[in-house]
Short mmCIF file of N, CA and C in Angstrom, two decimals:
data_model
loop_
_atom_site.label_atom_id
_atom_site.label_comp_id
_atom_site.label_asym_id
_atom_site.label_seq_id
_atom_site.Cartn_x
_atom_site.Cartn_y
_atom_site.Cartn_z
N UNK A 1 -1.65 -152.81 -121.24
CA UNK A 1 -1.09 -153.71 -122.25
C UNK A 1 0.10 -154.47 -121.67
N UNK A 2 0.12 -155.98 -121.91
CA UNK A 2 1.40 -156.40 -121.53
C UNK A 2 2.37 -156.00 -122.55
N UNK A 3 3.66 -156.50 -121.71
CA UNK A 3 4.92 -156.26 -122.36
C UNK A 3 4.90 -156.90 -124.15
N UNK A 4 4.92 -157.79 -124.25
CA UNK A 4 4.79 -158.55 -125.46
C UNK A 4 3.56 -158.00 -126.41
N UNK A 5 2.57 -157.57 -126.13
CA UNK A 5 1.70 -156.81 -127.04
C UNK A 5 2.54 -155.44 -127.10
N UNK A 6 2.82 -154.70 -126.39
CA UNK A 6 3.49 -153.24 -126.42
C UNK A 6 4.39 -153.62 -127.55
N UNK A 7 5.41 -154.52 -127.39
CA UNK A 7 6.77 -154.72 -128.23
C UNK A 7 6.27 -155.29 -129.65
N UNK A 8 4.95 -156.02 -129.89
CA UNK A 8 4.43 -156.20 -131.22
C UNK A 8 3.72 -155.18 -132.03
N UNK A 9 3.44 -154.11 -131.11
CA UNK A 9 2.81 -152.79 -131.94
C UNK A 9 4.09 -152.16 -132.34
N UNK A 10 5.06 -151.80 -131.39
CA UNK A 10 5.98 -151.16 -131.80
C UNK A 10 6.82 -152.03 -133.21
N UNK A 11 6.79 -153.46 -133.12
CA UNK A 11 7.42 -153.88 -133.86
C UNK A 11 6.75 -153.66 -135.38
N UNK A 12 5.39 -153.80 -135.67
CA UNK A 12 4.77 -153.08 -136.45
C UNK A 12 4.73 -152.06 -136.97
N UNK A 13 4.66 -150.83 -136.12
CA UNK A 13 4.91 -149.29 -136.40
C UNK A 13 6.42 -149.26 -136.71
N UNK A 14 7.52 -150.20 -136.39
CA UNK A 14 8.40 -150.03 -137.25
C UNK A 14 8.49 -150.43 -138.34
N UNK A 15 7.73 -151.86 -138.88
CA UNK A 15 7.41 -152.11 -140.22
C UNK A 15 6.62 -151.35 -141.39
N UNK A 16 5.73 -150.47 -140.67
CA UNK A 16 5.18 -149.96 -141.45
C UNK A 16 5.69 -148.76 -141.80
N UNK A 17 6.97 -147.93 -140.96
CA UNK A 17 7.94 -146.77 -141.14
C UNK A 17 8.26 -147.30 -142.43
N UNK A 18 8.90 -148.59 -142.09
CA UNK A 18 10.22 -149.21 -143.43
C UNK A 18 9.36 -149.47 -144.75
N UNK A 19 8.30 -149.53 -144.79
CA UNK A 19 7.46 -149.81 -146.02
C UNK A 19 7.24 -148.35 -146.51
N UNK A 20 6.66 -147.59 -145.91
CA UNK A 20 6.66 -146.04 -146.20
C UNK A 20 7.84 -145.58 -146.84
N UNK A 21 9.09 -146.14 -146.22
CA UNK A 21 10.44 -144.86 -146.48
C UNK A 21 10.56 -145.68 -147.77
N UNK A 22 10.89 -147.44 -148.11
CA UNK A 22 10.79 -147.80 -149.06
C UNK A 22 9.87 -147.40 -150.32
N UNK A 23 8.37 -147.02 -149.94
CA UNK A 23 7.52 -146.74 -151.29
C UNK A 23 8.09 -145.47 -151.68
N UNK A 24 8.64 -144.70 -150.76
CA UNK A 24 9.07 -143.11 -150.92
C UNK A 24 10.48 -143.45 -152.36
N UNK A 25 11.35 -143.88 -151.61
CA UNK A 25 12.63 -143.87 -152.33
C UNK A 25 12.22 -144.56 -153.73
N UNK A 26 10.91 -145.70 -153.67
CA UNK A 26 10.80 -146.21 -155.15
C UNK A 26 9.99 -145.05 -155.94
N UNK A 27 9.33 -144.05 -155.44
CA UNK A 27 8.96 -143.42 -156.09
C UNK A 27 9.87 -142.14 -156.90
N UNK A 28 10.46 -141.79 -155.52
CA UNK A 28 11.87 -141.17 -155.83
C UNK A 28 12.33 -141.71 -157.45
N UNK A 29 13.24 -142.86 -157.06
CA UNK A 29 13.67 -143.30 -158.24
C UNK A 29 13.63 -143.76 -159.20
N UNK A 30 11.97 -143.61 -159.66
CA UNK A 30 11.03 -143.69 -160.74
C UNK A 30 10.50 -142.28 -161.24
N UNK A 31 10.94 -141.46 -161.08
CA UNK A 31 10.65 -139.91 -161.72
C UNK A 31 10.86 -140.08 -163.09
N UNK A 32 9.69 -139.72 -163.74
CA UNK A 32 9.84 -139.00 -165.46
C UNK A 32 10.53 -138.07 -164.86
N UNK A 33 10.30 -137.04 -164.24
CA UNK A 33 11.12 -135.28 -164.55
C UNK A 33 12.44 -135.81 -164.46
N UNK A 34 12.71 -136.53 -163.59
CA UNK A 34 14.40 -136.76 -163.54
C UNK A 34 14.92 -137.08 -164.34
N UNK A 35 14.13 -138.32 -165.09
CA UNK A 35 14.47 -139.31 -166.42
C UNK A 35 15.24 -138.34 -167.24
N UNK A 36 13.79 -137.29 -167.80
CA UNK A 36 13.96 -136.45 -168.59
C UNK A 36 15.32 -135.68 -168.67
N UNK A 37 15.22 -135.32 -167.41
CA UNK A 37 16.37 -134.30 -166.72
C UNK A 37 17.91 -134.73 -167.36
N UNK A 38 17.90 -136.29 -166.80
CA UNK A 38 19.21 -137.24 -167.05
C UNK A 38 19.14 -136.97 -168.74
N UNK A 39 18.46 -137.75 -169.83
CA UNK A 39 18.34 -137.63 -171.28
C UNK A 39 19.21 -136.32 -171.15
N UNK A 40 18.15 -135.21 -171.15
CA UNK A 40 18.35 -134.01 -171.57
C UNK A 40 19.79 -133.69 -171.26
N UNK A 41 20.49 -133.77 -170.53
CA UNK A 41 21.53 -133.64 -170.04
C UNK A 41 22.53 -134.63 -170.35
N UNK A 42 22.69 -135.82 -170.70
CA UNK A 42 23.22 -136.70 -171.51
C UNK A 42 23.30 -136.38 -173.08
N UNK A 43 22.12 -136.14 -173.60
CA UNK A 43 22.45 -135.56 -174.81
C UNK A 43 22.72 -134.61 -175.30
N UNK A 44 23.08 -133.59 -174.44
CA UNK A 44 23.78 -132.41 -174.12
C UNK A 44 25.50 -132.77 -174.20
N UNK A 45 25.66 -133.87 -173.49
CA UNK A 45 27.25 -133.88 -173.26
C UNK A 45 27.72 -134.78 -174.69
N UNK A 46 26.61 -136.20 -175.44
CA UNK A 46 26.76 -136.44 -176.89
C UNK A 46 27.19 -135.19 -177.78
N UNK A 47 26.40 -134.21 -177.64
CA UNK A 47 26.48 -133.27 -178.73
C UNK A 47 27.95 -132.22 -178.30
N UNK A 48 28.37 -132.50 -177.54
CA UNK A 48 29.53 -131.43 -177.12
C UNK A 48 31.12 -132.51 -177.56
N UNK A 49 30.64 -133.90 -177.26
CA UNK A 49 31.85 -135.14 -177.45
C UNK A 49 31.86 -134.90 -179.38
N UNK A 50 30.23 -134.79 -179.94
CA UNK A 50 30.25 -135.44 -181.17
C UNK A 50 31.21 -133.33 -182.24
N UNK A 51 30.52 -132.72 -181.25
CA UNK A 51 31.33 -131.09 -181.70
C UNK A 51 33.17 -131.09 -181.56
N UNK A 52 33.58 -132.14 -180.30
CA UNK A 52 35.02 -131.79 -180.07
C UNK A 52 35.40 -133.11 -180.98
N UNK A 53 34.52 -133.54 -181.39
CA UNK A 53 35.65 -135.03 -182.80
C UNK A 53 34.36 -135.36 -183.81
N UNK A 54 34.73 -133.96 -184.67
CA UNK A 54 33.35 -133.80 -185.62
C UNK A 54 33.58 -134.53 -187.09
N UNK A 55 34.44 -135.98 -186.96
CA UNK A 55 34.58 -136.89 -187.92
C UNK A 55 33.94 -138.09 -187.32
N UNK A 56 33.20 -138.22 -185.64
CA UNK A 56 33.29 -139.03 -185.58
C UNK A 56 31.63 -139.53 -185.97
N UNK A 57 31.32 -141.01 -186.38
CA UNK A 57 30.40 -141.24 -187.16
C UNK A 57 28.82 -140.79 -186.20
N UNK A 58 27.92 -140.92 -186.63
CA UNK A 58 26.41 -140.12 -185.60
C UNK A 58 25.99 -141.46 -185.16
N UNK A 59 26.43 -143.21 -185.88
CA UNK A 59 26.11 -143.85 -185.18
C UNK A 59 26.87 -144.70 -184.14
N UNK A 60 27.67 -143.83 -183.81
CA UNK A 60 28.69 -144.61 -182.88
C UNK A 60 28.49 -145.11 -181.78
N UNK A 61 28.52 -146.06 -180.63
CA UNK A 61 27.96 -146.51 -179.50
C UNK A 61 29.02 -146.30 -178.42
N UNK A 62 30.30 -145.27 -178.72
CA UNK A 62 31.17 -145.31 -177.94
C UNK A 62 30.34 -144.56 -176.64
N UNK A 63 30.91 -144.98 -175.24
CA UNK A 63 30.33 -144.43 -174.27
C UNK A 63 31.11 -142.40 -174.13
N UNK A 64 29.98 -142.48 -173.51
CA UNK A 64 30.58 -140.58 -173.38
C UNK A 64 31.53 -140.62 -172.51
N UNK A 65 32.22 -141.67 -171.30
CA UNK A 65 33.56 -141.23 -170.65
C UNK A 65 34.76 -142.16 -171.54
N UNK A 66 34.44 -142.45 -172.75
CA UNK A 66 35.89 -143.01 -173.75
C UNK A 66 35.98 -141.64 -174.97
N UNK A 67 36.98 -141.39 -175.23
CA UNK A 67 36.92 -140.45 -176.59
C UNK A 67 37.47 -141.76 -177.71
N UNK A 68 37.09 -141.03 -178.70
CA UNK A 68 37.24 -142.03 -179.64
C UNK A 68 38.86 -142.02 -180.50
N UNK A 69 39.36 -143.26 -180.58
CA UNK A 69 40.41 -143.73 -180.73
C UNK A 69 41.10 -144.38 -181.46
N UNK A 70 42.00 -144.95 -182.07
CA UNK A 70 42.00 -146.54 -182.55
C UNK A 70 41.90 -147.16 -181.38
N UNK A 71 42.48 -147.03 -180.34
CA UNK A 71 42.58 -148.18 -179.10
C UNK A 71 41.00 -148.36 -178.68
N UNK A 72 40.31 -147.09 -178.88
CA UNK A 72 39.28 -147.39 -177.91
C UNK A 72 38.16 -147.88 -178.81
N UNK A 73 38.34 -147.42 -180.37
CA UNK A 73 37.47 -147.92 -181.65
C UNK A 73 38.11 -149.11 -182.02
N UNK A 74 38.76 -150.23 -181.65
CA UNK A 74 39.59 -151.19 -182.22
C UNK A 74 38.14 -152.60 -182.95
N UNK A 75 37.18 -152.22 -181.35
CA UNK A 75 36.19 -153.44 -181.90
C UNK A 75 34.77 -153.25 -182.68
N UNK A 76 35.00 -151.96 -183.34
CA UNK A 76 33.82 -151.53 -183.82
C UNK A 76 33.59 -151.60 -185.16
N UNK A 77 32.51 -151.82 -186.12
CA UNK A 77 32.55 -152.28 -187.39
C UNK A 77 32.49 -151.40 -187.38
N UNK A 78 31.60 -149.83 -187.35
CA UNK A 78 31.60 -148.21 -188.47
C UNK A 78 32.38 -147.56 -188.76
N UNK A 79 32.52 -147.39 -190.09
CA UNK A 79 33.43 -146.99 -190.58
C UNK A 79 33.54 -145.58 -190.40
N UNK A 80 34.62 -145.18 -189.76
CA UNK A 80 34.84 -143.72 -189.37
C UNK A 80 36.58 -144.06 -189.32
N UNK A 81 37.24 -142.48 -189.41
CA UNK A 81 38.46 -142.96 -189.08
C UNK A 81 38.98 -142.58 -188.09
N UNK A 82 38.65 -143.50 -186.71
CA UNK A 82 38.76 -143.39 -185.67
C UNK A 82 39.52 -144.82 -185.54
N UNK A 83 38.33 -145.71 -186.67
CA UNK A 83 38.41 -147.11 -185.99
C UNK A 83 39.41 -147.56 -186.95
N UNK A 84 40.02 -147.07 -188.33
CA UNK A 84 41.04 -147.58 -189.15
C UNK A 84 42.08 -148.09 -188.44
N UNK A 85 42.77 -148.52 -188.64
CA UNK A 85 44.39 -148.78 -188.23
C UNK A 85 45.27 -149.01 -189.21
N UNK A 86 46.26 -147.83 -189.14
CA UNK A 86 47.41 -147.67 -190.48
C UNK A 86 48.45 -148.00 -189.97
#
């Protein structure tokens, strides 16, 4: 084989590594079990935020790393009294 065919197979067999490791990692990071995993475990830490401030309303959209506040409820219409301001 000449030089230039040798260096186009190899250049290939490295394209086709990078397509492999790519389908891998998209599959990776397309898991139901994980999905699940994440939920399950997210609404695990809802129910522990909504147990340590058990006035605060069930439809609230505050994120789980804010606790609820006036400062941090200032722009929220539900009425809870988190979001009052006296």
């Amino acid at each position: 084989m000449s030089k230039r065919k040798r260096e186009m197979e190899k250049a290939k067999k490295q394209k086709a590594r990078q397509v492999k490791k790519q389908a891998k990692a998209k599959r990776e990071k397309n898991d139901p079990v994980k999905w699940e995993e994440k939920k399950e475990v997210r609404q695990i830490m809802q129910q522990a935020k909504r147990d340590a401030y058990p006035n605060m309303s069930e439809d609230c959209k505050l994120p789980l790393s804010k606790t609820p506040s006036p400062l941090n409820c200032s722009g929220c219409e539900i009425d809870c009294p988190y979001n009052r301001h006296y």
